[in-house]
mmCIF file of C-alpha atoms and ligand atoms in Angstrom:
data_model
loop_
_atom_site.group_PDB
_atom_site.id
_atom_site.type_symbol
_atom_site.label_atom_id
_atom_site.label_comp_id
_atom_site.label_asym_id
_atom_site.label_seq_id
_atom_site.Cartn_x
_atom_site.Cartn_y
_atom_site.Cartn_z
ATOM 1 C CA MET A 30 242.512 -95.804 18.244
ATOM 2 C CA PHE A 31 239.017 -97.909 17.787
ATOM 3 C CA ASP A 32 236.669 -95.530 18.212
ATOM 4 C CA THR A 33 238.655 -94.733 14.134
ATOM 5 C CA LEU A 34 237.118 -97.207 13.103
ATOM 6 C CA GLU A 35 234.159 -97.028 11.147
ATOM 7 C CA THR A 36 231.923 -100.555 11.455
ATOM 8 C CA LEU A 37 231.800 -102.510 8.134
ATOM 9 C CA PRO A 38 229.137 -103.998 6.718
ATOM 10 C CA ASP A 39 228.117 -108.000 7.172
ATOM 11 C CA ASP A 40 229.445 -110.399 4.775
ATOM 12 C CA PRO A 41 226.313 -110.355 3.220
ATOM 13 C CA LEU A 42 226.405 -114.421 2.397
ATOM 14 C CA LEU A 43 227.078 -115.424 5.750
ATOM 15 C CA ALA A 44 224.667 -112.549 7.167
ATOM 16 C CA LEU A 45 221.889 -114.738 6.082
ATOM 17 C CA ILE A 46 223.148 -117.323 8.781
ATOM 18 C CA GLY A 47 221.640 -115.086 11.402
ATOM 19 C CA LEU A 48 218.670 -113.812 10.418
ATOM 20 C CA TYR A 49 217.367 -116.969 8.744
ATOM 21 C CA ARG A 50 218.079 -118.340 12.737
ATOM 22 C CA ASN A 51 216.165 -115.343 13.955
ATOM 23 C CA ASP A 52 213.143 -115.847 11.682
ATOM 24 C CA PRO A 53 210.332 -117.180 13.897
ATOM 25 C CA ARG A 54 208.153 -118.772 10.872
ATOM 26 C CA THR A 55 208.283 -122.557 10.962
ATOM 27 C CA ASP A 56 208.103 -122.487 7.707
ATOM 28 C CA LYS A 57 210.639 -120.601 6.122
ATOM 29 C CA VAL A 58 213.187 -121.751 3.406
ATOM 30 C CA ASP A 59 216.619 -121.284 3.669
ATOM 31 C CA LEU A 60 218.416 -120.689 0.251
ATOM 32 C CA GLY A 61 221.060 -118.652 1.075
ATOM 33 C CA VAL A 62 225.083 -120.219 2.251
ATOM 34 C CA GLY A 63 226.202 -122.893 0.017
ATOM 35 C CA VAL A 64 225.484 -125.930 2.596
ATOM 36 C CA TYR A 65 224.101 -129.120 1.189
ATOM 37 C CA ARG A 66 220.813 -130.141 3.277
ATOM 38 C CA ASP A 67 218.610 -132.878 3.252
ATOM 39 C CA GLU A 68 215.062 -133.822 2.997
ATOM 40 C CA ALA A 69 214.433 -132.345 6.558
ATOM 41 C CA GLY A 70 217.147 -129.356 5.988
ATOM 42 C CA ARG A 71 219.657 -131.249 8.132
ATOM 43 C CA THR A 72 223.238 -130.913 7.216
ATOM 44 C CA PRO A 73 224.733 -134.163 7.810
ATOM 45 C CA VAL A 74 227.532 -135.622 9.169
ATOM 46 C CA MET A 75 228.192 -137.759 6.545
ATOM 47 C CA ARG A 76 228.310 -141.363 7.625
ATOM 48 C CA ALA A 77 232.553 -142.074 6.703
ATOM 49 C CA VAL A 78 233.346 -139.584 7.638
ATOM 50 C CA LYS A 79 231.180 -140.584 11.751
ATOM 51 C CA ALA A 80 233.345 -143.564 10.999
ATOM 52 C CA ALA A 81 236.664 -141.969 10.491
ATOM 53 C CA GLU A 82 235.744 -140.040 13.255
ATOM 54 C CA GLN A 83 235.978 -142.987 15.731
ATOM 55 C CA ARG A 84 239.084 -144.639 14.278
ATOM 56 C CA LEU A 85 240.417 -140.956 15.300
ATOM 57 C CA VAL A 86 239.235 -140.668 18.457
ATOM 58 C CA GLU A 87 240.354 -144.571 19.042
ATOM 59 C CA GLY A 88 243.765 -144.440 16.806
ATOM 60 C CA GLN A 89 245.338 -141.365 17.196
ATOM 61 C CA GLU A 90 248.458 -140.924 19.175
ATOM 62 C CA SER A 91 249.624 -137.434 19.259
ATOM 63 C CA LYS A 92 248.372 -134.117 18.337
ATOM 64 C CA SER A 93 251.891 -132.691 18.370
ATOM 65 C CA TYR A 94 252.527 -130.030 15.360
ATOM 66 C CA LEU A 95 252.462 -131.685 12.064
ATOM 67 C CA GLY A 96 253.967 -128.767 10.057
ATOM 68 C CA LEU A 97 253.503 -125.414 7.713
ATOM 69 C CA GLU A 98 251.902 -128.351 5.067
ATOM 70 C CA GLY A 99 249.953 -129.789 6.881
ATOM 71 C CA ASP A 100 249.119 -133.756 6.936
ATOM 72 C CA LEU A 101 251.370 -135.087 3.926
ATOM 73 C CA VAL A 102 249.418 -138.097 3.492
ATOM 74 C CA PHE A 103 246.255 -136.264 2.502
ATOM 75 C CA LEU A 104 247.625 -134.532 0.271
ATOM 76 C CA ASP A 105 248.802 -137.398 -1.024
ATOM 77 C CA LEU A 106 245.645 -138.907 -1.619
ATOM 78 C CA LEU A 107 243.731 -135.488 -2.405
ATOM 79 C CA TRP A 108 245.186 -134.502 -5.090
ATOM 80 C CA PRO A 109 244.648 -137.440 -7.359
ATOM 81 C CA LEU A 110 240.791 -137.499 -6.518
ATOM 82 C CA VAL A 111 241.416 -133.623 -7.971
ATOM 83 C CA ALA A 112 243.686 -134.115 -10.873
ATOM 84 C CA GLY A 113 243.195 -137.571 -11.768
ATOM 85 C CA PRO A 114 245.375 -139.031 -14.370
ATOM 86 C CA GLN A 115 247.116 -135.712 -14.693
ATOM 87 C CA ALA A 116 248.480 -136.854 -11.059
ATOM 88 C CA ARG A 117 250.587 -138.755 -12.228
ATOM 89 C CA VAL A 118 251.701 -136.530 -15.211
ATOM 90 C CA ARG A 119 252.824 -133.235 -14.041
ATOM 91 C CA THR A 120 254.501 -132.438 -11.303
ATOM 92 C CA PHE A 121 253.142 -130.100 -8.438
ATOM 93 C CA ALA A 122 253.828 -129.277 -4.771
ATOM 94 C CA GLY A 123 250.932 -129.297 -2.410
ATOM 95 C CA VAL A 124 250.044 -127.702 1.651
ATOM 96 C CA GLN A 125 247.052 -128.225 3.495
ATOM 97 C CA THR A 126 245.050 -124.947 4.020
ATOM 98 C CA PRO A 127 242.117 -123.773 6.444
ATOM 99 C CA GLY A 128 239.429 -124.726 4.089
ATOM 100 C CA GLY A 129 239.436 -123.282 -0.154
ATOM 101 C CA SER A 130 239.075 -120.045 0.961
ATOM 102 C CA GLY A 131 241.950 -120.694 3.092
ATOM 103 C CA ALA A 132 243.752 -121.971 -0.224
ATOM 104 C CA LEU A 133 242.165 -118.855 -2.347
ATOM 105 C CA ARG A 134 244.713 -116.449 0.477
ATOM 106 C CA LEU A 135 247.957 -118.478 0.011
ATOM 107 C CA SER A 136 247.336 -118.239 -4.102
ATOM 108 C CA ALA A 137 245.994 -115.259 -4.342
ATOM 109 C CA ASP A 138 249.142 -114.093 -2.161
ATOM 110 C CA LEU A 139 251.785 -116.619 -4.244
ATOM 111 C CA ALA A 140 250.717 -114.863 -7.450
ATOM 112 C CA ALA A 141 251.897 -111.732 -6.203
ATOM 113 C CA ARG A 142 254.692 -112.725 -4.954
ATOM 114 C CA LEU A 143 254.880 -114.148 -8.596
ATOM 115 C CA GLY A 144 254.400 -110.452 -10.180
ATOM 116 C CA SER A 145 250.641 -111.395 -10.945
ATOM 117 C CA ARG A 146 249.685 -107.503 -10.639
ATOM 118 C CA ARG A 147 245.894 -108.250 -11.221
ATOM 119 C CA VAL A 148 243.593 -110.799 -11.362
ATOM 120 C CA HIS A 149 240.352 -111.776 -13.818
ATOM 121 C CA LEU A 150 237.298 -112.404 -12.170
ATOM 122 C CA GLY A 151 234.211 -114.241 -13.992
ATOM 123 C CA LEU A 152 230.984 -112.094 -13.269
ATOM 124 C CA PRO A 153 229.065 -113.274 -11.931
ATOM 125 C CA GLY A 154 230.704 -114.696 -9.359
ATOM 126 C CA TRP A 155 231.803 -115.171 -5.577
ATOM 127 C CA PRO A 156 232.053 -111.795 -3.850
ATOM 128 C CA ASN A 157 234.689 -113.354 -1.325
ATOM 129 C CA HIS A 158 237.303 -113.782 -4.838
ATOM 130 C CA ALA A 159 237.331 -110.392 -5.139
ATOM 131 C CA ALA A 160 238.293 -109.297 -1.452
ATOM 132 C CA ILE A 161 240.650 -111.991 -1.538
ATOM 133 C CA PHE A 162 242.351 -110.981 -3.670
ATOM 134 C CA LYS A 163 242.329 -107.899 -2.973
ATOM 135 C CA ALA A 164 243.887 -107.863 0.443
ATOM 136 C CA ALA A 165 246.967 -109.494 -1.084
ATOM 137 C CA GLY A 166 247.749 -106.413 -2.859
ATOM 138 C CA LEU A 167 246.417 -107.548 -6.773
ATOM 139 C CA ALA A 168 244.272 -105.474 -8.643
ATOM 140 C CA VAL A 169 240.569 -106.543 -9.832
ATOM 141 C CA ALA A 170 239.225 -107.157 -13.547
ATOM 142 C CA THR A 171 236.062 -109.045 -14.641
ATOM 143 C CA TYR A 172 235.231 -111.007 -17.854
ATOM 144 C CA PRO A 173 231.809 -111.723 -18.477
ATOM 145 C CA PHE A 174 231.097 -114.868 -17.745
ATOM 146 C CA PHE A 175 227.274 -115.810 -17.848
ATOM 147 C CA ASP A 176 224.160 -113.945 -18.798
ATOM 148 C CA ILE A 177 221.256 -113.833 -16.481
ATOM 149 C CA PRO A 178 217.628 -113.046 -18.092
ATOM 150 C CA THR A 179 219.462 -115.853 -20.959
ATOM 151 C CA GLN A 180 220.891 -118.416 -18.455
ATOM 152 C CA ARG A 181 223.748 -118.094 -20.852
ATOM 153 C CA VAL A 182 227.878 -118.812 -20.268
ATOM 154 C CA LEU A 183 229.501 -115.717 -22.150
ATOM 155 C CA ILE A 184 231.961 -118.253 -23.421
ATOM 156 C CA GLU A 185 232.541 -115.479 -26.630
ATOM 157 C CA GLU A 186 232.621 -112.712 -24.315
ATOM 158 C CA MET A 187 235.442 -114.212 -22.213
ATOM 159 C CA VAL A 188 237.433 -115.867 -24.207
ATOM 160 C CA ALA A 189 237.490 -112.326 -25.787
ATOM 161 C CA ALA A 190 238.251 -110.383 -21.752
ATOM 162 C CA LEU A 191 241.610 -113.036 -21.406
ATOM 163 C CA GLU A 192 243.089 -111.955 -25.189
ATOM 164 C CA LYS A 193 243.544 -108.694 -23.334
ATOM 165 C CA ALA A 194 245.156 -109.779 -20.216
ATOM 166 C CA GLU A 195 248.357 -108.800 -19.530
ATOM 167 C CA LYS A 196 251.136 -111.716 -19.117
ATOM 168 C CA GLY A 197 251.562 -113.043 -15.692
ATOM 169 C CA ASP A 198 247.722 -112.386 -14.931
ATOM 170 C CA ALA A 199 246.546 -114.458 -12.433
ATOM 171 C CA VAL A 200 242.737 -116.095 -14.277
ATOM 172 C CA LEU A 201 240.538 -117.040 -11.747
ATOM 173 C CA LEU A 202 238.215 -119.972 -12.810
ATOM 174 C CA HIS A 203 235.833 -121.913 -11.586
ATOM 175 C CA ALA A 204 236.218 -125.916 -11.755
ATOM 176 C CA SER A 205 232.795 -126.823 -12.122
ATOM 177 C CA CYS A 206 229.155 -125.840 -10.221
ATOM 178 C CA HIS A 207 229.805 -122.204 -10.800
ATOM 179 C CA ASN A 208 229.177 -120.187 -7.754
ATOM 180 C CA PRO A 209 226.797 -118.562 -7.908
ATOM 181 C CA SER A 210 225.277 -119.698 -11.734
ATOM 182 C CA GLY A 211 225.506 -123.549 -11.638
ATOM 183 C CA SER A 212 226.065 -123.238 -15.726
ATOM 184 C CA ALA A 213 228.790 -125.552 -16.634
ATOM 185 C CA LEU A 214 231.824 -124.808 -19.750
ATOM 186 C CA THR A 215 231.975 -127.665 -22.243
ATOM 187 C CA ASP A 216 235.138 -129.357 -22.519
ATOM 188 C CA ALA A 217 235.830 -127.277 -26.424
ATOM 189 C CA ASP A 218 234.644 -124.247 -23.841
ATOM 190 C CA TRP A 219 237.466 -124.847 -21.521
ATOM 191 C CA ALA A 220 240.373 -125.937 -24.065
ATOM 192 C CA ALA A 221 239.608 -122.637 -26.022
ATOM 193 C CA ILE A 222 240.084 -121.285 -22.446
ATOM 194 C CA ALA A 223 243.286 -123.372 -21.831
ATOM 195 C CA GLU A 224 244.611 -122.080 -25.366
ATOM 196 C CA VAL A 225 244.279 -118.526 -24.605
ATOM 197 C CA VAL A 226 245.819 -118.960 -20.770
ATOM 198 C CA ALA A 227 248.564 -120.848 -21.728
ATOM 199 C CA ARG A 228 248.912 -119.287 -25.233
ATOM 200 C CA ARG A 229 249.038 -115.346 -23.520
ATOM 201 C CA GLY A 230 250.836 -116.700 -20.330
ATOM 202 C CA LEU A 231 249.076 -116.243 -17.378
ATOM 203 C CA LEU A 232 248.230 -118.017 -14.296
ATOM 204 C CA PRO A 233 244.694 -119.568 -14.048
ATOM 205 C CA VAL A 234 244.171 -120.370 -10.509
ATOM 206 C CA ILE A 235 241.517 -122.399 -10.378
ATOM 207 C CA ASP A 236 238.936 -122.467 -7.315
ATOM 208 C CA ILE A 237 237.559 -127.081 -7.032
ATOM 209 C CA ALA A 238 234.839 -126.380 -3.706
ATOM 210 C CA TYR A 239 232.122 -129.390 -5.222
ATOM 211 C CA GLN A 240 233.650 -131.496 -6.624
ATOM 212 C CA GLY A 241 231.373 -134.753 -6.907
ATOM 213 C CA PHE A 242 227.822 -132.005 -7.010
ATOM 214 C CA GLY A 243 227.991 -131.590 -10.582
ATOM 215 C CA ARG A 244 228.272 -134.447 -13.356
ATOM 216 C CA GLY A 245 230.489 -136.551 -11.166
ATOM 217 C CA LEU A 246 233.653 -136.924 -9.210
ATOM 218 C CA GLU A 247 235.680 -137.626 -12.491
ATOM 219 C CA GLU A 248 233.605 -135.074 -14.671
ATOM 220 C CA ASP A 249 233.848 -132.287 -12.580
ATOM 221 C CA ALA A 250 237.501 -132.208 -12.559
ATOM 222 C CA ALA A 251 237.399 -133.010 -16.243
ATOM 223 C CA GLY A 252 238.065 -129.001 -17.100
ATOM 224 C CA LEU A 253 240.700 -128.089 -14.770
ATOM 225 C CA ARG A 254 242.502 -131.333 -15.477
ATOM 226 C CA THR A 255 242.388 -130.044 -19.507
ATOM 227 C CA MET A 256 243.590 -127.368 -17.907
ATOM 228 C CA ILE A 257 246.777 -128.420 -16.224
ATOM 229 C CA ALA A 258 248.132 -130.554 -19.112
ATOM 230 C CA THR A 259 247.821 -127.289 -21.245
ATOM 231 C CA VAL A 260 249.464 -124.913 -19.013
ATOM 232 C CA ASP A 261 252.900 -124.822 -18.308
ATOM 233 C CA GLU A 262 252.328 -123.242 -14.538
ATOM 234 C CA ALA A 263 249.334 -123.329 -12.258
ATOM 235 C CA LEU A 264 247.441 -123.179 -9.088
ATOM 236 C CA VAL A 265 244.817 -125.135 -7.680
ATOM 237 C CA CYS A 266 242.745 -124.303 -4.420
ATOM 238 C CA VAL A 267 240.787 -126.617 -3.301
ATOM 239 C CA SER A 268 237.845 -127.173 -0.866
ATOM 240 C CA CYS A 269 237.300 -130.533 1.287
ATOM 241 C CA SER A 270 234.121 -128.699 2.461
ATOM 242 C CA LYS A 271 231.060 -128.988 0.584
ATOM 243 C CA SER A 272 232.645 -132.324 -0.992
ATOM 244 C CA PHE A 273 233.087 -134.138 2.657
ATOM 245 C CA GLY A 274 230.624 -132.051 4.553
ATOM 246 C CA ILE A 275 233.071 -130.902 6.972
ATOM 247 C CA TYR A 276 231.975 -126.851 6.359
ATOM 248 C CA ARG A 277 233.551 -126.590 10.005
ATOM 249 C CA ASP A 278 236.630 -128.376 9.889
ATOM 250 C CA ARG A 279 238.457 -125.792 7.435
ATOM 251 C CA THR A 280 239.659 -128.358 5.506
ATOM 252 C CA GLY A 281 241.555 -127.385 1.934
ATOM 253 C CA ALA A 282 244.482 -127.127 -0.213
ATOM 254 C CA ALA A 283 246.047 -125.452 -2.262
ATOM 255 C CA PHE A 284 248.229 -127.079 -4.766
ATOM 256 C CA ALA A 285 251.056 -125.796 -7.788
ATOM 257 C CA ILE A 286 251.351 -127.407 -10.755
ATOM 258 C CA GLY A 287 255.041 -125.854 -12.327
ATOM 259 C CA LYS A 288 257.575 -127.059 -14.585
ATOM 260 C CA SER A 289 260.263 -129.009 -12.545
ATOM 261 C CA ASP A 290 260.272 -130.415 -9.241
ATOM 262 C CA THR A 291 262.457 -128.174 -8.171
ATOM 263 C CA ALA A 292 260.776 -125.308 -9.401
ATOM 264 C CA VAL A 293 258.007 -126.695 -7.032
ATOM 265 C CA ALA A 294 259.568 -127.423 -4.307
ATOM 266 C CA VAL A 295 260.418 -123.687 -4.504
ATOM 267 C CA ALA A 296 257.189 -122.570 -4.296
ATOM 268 C CA ARG A 297 256.385 -124.804 -1.781
ATOM 269 C CA THR A 298 258.639 -123.108 0.412
ATOM 270 C CA HIS A 299 256.963 -119.584 -0.534
ATOM 271 C CA LEU A 300 253.385 -121.492 -0.263
ATOM 272 C CA GLY A 301 254.555 -122.696 3.536
ATOM 273 C CA ALA A 302 256.029 -119.145 4.680
ATOM 274 C CA LEU A 303 252.805 -117.828 3.976
ATOM 275 C CA ALA A 304 251.364 -119.702 5.541
ATOM 276 C CA ARG A 305 253.259 -119.304 9.084
ATOM 277 C CA THR A 306 253.166 -115.831 8.418
ATOM 278 C CA SER A 307 249.511 -115.630 8.572
ATOM 279 C CA TYR A 308 247.778 -119.432 10.656
ATOM 280 C CA SER A 309 251.240 -121.050 10.840
ATOM 281 C CA MET A 310 249.826 -124.088 10.928
ATOM 282 C CA PRO A 311 246.516 -125.980 8.919
ATOM 283 C CA PRO A 312 243.953 -127.522 11.716
ATOM 284 C CA ASP A 313 244.089 -131.038 11.795
ATOM 285 C CA HIS A 314 240.989 -132.811 12.012
ATOM 286 C CA GLY A 315 239.043 -132.680 8.926
ATOM 287 C CA ALA A 316 241.950 -133.361 6.942
ATOM 288 C CA ALA A 317 242.841 -136.380 8.867
ATOM 289 C CA VAL A 318 239.314 -137.594 8.194
ATOM 290 C CA VAL A 319 239.848 -137.161 4.298
ATOM 291 C CA ARG A 320 242.922 -138.989 5.245
ATOM 292 C CA THR A 321 241.481 -141.668 6.844
ATOM 293 C CA ILE A 322 238.525 -142.332 3.812
ATOM 294 C CA LEU A 323 240.312 -141.717 0.982
ATOM 295 C CA ALA A 324 243.036 -144.864 2.755
ATOM 296 C CA ASP A 325 240.222 -146.641 3.125
ATOM 297 C CA ALA A 326 238.961 -149.077 0.254
ATOM 298 C CA ALA A 327 235.654 -149.226 2.351
ATOM 299 C CA LEU A 328 235.077 -145.773 3.339
ATOM 300 C CA THR A 329 236.178 -144.309 0.202
ATOM 301 C CA ALA A 330 233.226 -146.240 -1.428
ATOM 302 C CA ASP A 331 230.801 -145.484 0.946
ATOM 303 C CA TRP A 332 231.491 -141.262 0.978
ATOM 304 C CA LYS A 333 230.993 -141.644 -2.753
ATOM 305 C CA ALA A 334 227.559 -143.044 -2.486
ATOM 306 C CA GLU A 335 226.704 -141.199 -0.332
ATOM 307 C CA LEU A 336 227.576 -137.947 -2.030
ATOM 308 C CA GLU A 337 226.319 -139.697 -5.559
ATOM 309 C CA GLU A 338 222.587 -139.662 -3.026
ATOM 310 C CA MET A 339 223.411 -135.453 -2.574
ATOM 311 C CA ARG A 340 224.344 -135.520 -6.077
ATOM 312 C CA GLN A 341 220.855 -136.574 -6.999
ATOM 313 C CA ARG A 342 218.381 -135.044 -4.836
ATOM 314 C CA ILE A 343 220.012 -131.558 -6.461
ATOM 315 C CA LEU A 344 219.118 -133.045 -9.227
ATOM 316 C CA GLY A 345 215.571 -133.853 -8.533
ATOM 317 C CA LEU A 346 215.647 -130.450 -7.324
ATOM 318 C CA ARG A 347 216.622 -129.059 -9.925
ATOM 319 C CA ARG A 348 213.775 -130.738 -12.828
ATOM 320 C CA ILE A 349 211.189 -129.699 -10.158
ATOM 321 C CA LEU A 350 212.396 -125.580 -10.491
ATOM 322 C CA ALA A 351 212.746 -125.918 -14.119
ATOM 323 C CA GLU A 352 209.881 -127.633 -14.645
ATOM 324 C CA GLY A 353 207.721 -124.701 -11.735
ATOM 325 C CA LEU A 354 209.787 -121.382 -12.637
ATOM 326 C CA ARG A 355 209.739 -122.496 -17.027
ATOM 327 C CA GLY A 356 206.631 -120.340 -16.973
ATOM 328 C CA ARG A 357 207.385 -117.094 -15.909
ATOM 329 C CA TRP A 358 210.875 -116.994 -16.867
ATOM 330 C CA GLN A 359 211.273 -119.396 -19.911
ATOM 331 C CA ALA A 360 215.260 -119.544 -20.054
ATOM 332 C CA LEU A 361 214.583 -120.847 -16.375
ATOM 333 C CA GLY A 362 214.277 -124.105 -17.804
ATOM 334 C CA ALA A 363 217.861 -124.321 -18.400
ATOM 335 C CA ILE A 364 218.018 -124.976 -14.365
ATOM 336 C CA ALA A 365 217.352 -128.620 -14.918
ATOM 337 C CA GLU A 366 221.158 -129.062 -16.691
ATOM 338 C CA GLN A 367 222.519 -127.132 -14.744
ATOM 339 C CA GLU A 368 224.978 -128.318 -12.207
ATOM 340 C CA GLY A 369 226.184 -128.291 -8.145
ATOM 341 C CA MET A 370 224.394 -126.180 -5.657
ATOM 342 C CA PHE A 371 222.946 -123.043 -7.435
ATOM 343 C CA SER A 372 221.280 -120.768 -9.717
ATOM 344 C CA LEU A 373 221.144 -117.466 -10.434
ATOM 345 C CA LEU A 374 217.319 -116.031 -10.483
ATOM 346 C CA PRO A 375 216.449 -113.061 -12.756
ATOM 347 C CA LEU A 376 215.055 -111.265 -9.443
ATOM 348 C CA THR A 377 215.542 -107.614 -8.689
ATOM 349 C CA GLU A 378 216.913 -106.748 -4.743
ATOM 350 C CA ALA A 379 212.414 -105.774 -4.092
ATOM 351 C CA GLN A 380 211.732 -108.761 -5.217
ATOM 352 C CA VAL A 381 214.287 -110.883 -2.866
ATOM 353 C CA LEU A 382 213.736 -109.191 0.168
ATOM 354 C CA ALA A 383 210.501 -109.025 -0.953
ATOM 355 C CA ALA A 384 210.850 -113.127 -0.824
ATOM 356 C CA ARG A 385 212.473 -112.913 2.563
ATOM 357 C CA HIS A 386 209.858 -110.962 4.177
ATOM 358 C CA ASP A 387 206.473 -111.629 2.244
ATOM 359 C CA HIS A 388 207.354 -115.334 2.372
ATOM 360 C CA GLY A 389 210.334 -116.481 4.789
ATOM 361 C CA ILE A 390 212.306 -117.770 1.436
ATOM 362 C CA TYR A 391 216.126 -116.603 2.029
ATOM 363 C CA MET A 392 219.138 -116.244 -0.593
ATOM 364 C CA PRO A 393 221.372 -113.478 -0.772
ATOM 365 C CA THR A 394 220.675 -109.931 -3.162
ATOM 366 C CA SER A 395 222.235 -111.599 -6.109
ATOM 367 C CA GLY A 396 218.635 -114.195 -6.663
ATOM 368 C CA ARG A 397 221.342 -117.276 -6.134
ATOM 369 C CA ILE A 398 219.555 -119.675 -4.704
ATOM 370 C CA ASN A 399 220.962 -122.470 -2.794
ATOM 371 C CA ILE A 400 219.075 -125.413 -4.545
ATOM 372 C CA ALA A 401 219.841 -128.155 -1.640
ATOM 373 C CA GLY A 402 218.022 -125.914 1.138
ATOM 374 C CA LEU A 403 214.810 -127.553 -0.287
ATOM 375 C CA ALA A 404 212.469 -130.590 0.873
ATOM 376 C CA THR A 405 210.965 -132.222 -2.307
ATOM 377 C CA ALA A 406 207.804 -131.786 -0.628
ATOM 378 C CA ARG A 407 207.817 -128.393 -0.498
ATOM 379 C CA ALA A 408 209.735 -127.240 -3.445
ATOM 380 C CA ALA A 409 206.696 -126.528 -5.710
ATOM 381 C CA ASP A 410 204.857 -124.489 -3.356
ATOM 382 C CA VAL A 411 207.975 -122.434 -2.920
ATOM 383 C CA VAL A 412 208.942 -122.213 -6.500
ATOM 384 C CA GLN A 413 205.344 -120.918 -7.031
ATOM 385 C CA ARG A 414 206.069 -118.261 -4.578
ATOM 386 C CA ILE A 415 209.128 -117.312 -6.798
ATOM 387 C CA ALA A 416 207.336 -117.121 -9.693
ATOM 388 C CA ALA A 417 204.168 -115.105 -8.198
ATOM 389 C CA LEU A 418 207.106 -112.126 -6.789
HETATM 390 C C1 LMR B 17 229.232 -120.148 -0.394
HETATM 391 O O1 LMR B 17 228.729 -118.883 -1.450
HETATM 392 O O2 LMR B 17 227.665 -120.077 0.283
HETATM 393 C C2 LMR B 17 229.784 -120.907 0.598
HETATM 394 O O3 LMR B 17 230.613 -120.898 -0.531
HETATM 395 C C3 LMR B 17 230.059 -119.948 1.773
HETATM 396 C C4 LMR B 17 231.287 -118.905 1.398
HETATM 397 O O4 LMR B 17 232.011 -119.447 2.198
HETATM 398 O O5 LMR B 17 230.309 -117.744 1.111
#
């Protein structure tokens, strides 16, 4: 039977990891997958994570099952970080998931159970969103989000598209640090989107995967909080991969926000049942690390300080990129004001491949660059090569 299967193409983002690794050039540059890198090109284990792991090694007394929802203390500590004051106002149910992608899949499955037949995704977007929602049986519709040549958020076009969505449709929104454009919605944009979503009875599914890398931990969740304050029901998908640098530990959470304790308690049973038929229970380690950090004031302070150092490094690189690229593409001056790890260059696929073959500069064919992949000392040189493509 296996002979009847056709080979599928590699995942376009993850394939870059192997392509880059196999390139023998020593001056190669990895601007591909969204992982933070330091000046030396390493993805460090954060100081607070190491300290928490040490405590876990010494203090953990059992590795017995925790249950479908995973680590309940982790969930209780993570939610206020994301929801801020809304955590005290809105009733919610959370389940720990294998990464943000696990949260997205559970949310897509739950949306299907709630009767959502379509999900609306912004263009350009993260390719895996469409794949996940399709796998859960939803049809994919798109709304315009970002214009690459002018580097502008298409807020009016986006709101107009959502005005045509049908009651019960899911709408996927990036909380901040938009992947791939790095562009930010203003407070007024969020208020306008939340108003349409509430009035038309749409189900917002908010993906927050880069909290702390944009304008700051609180600021990066502000739009999400506006949405939660405005709508009756929402699903929030949290990834701890980037914010805590624990990518391979697969740590995330799905939160359902509803109108009453009873309603969210019912939703929790569904999220649990969906987990049970997929992976049963989430891996423990990453959530235990995050819980240990967030339960300890000193570790939390150190984690925040290191995250801020990472954010500042990216901001510095953004300024170099904006300065170097605006000579070739004027609109790319906007890179300095964009947020998070990504920006989107107006490159053709042929130019992206030329950057790879001729210069050892790796990025996906969309022209997305992971700015954290640059070292400050080499940034000007890389910028020059990109501008000459
Ligand atoms: C990315 O967009 O590069 C990251 O979110 C990694 C992934 O899973 O695609």
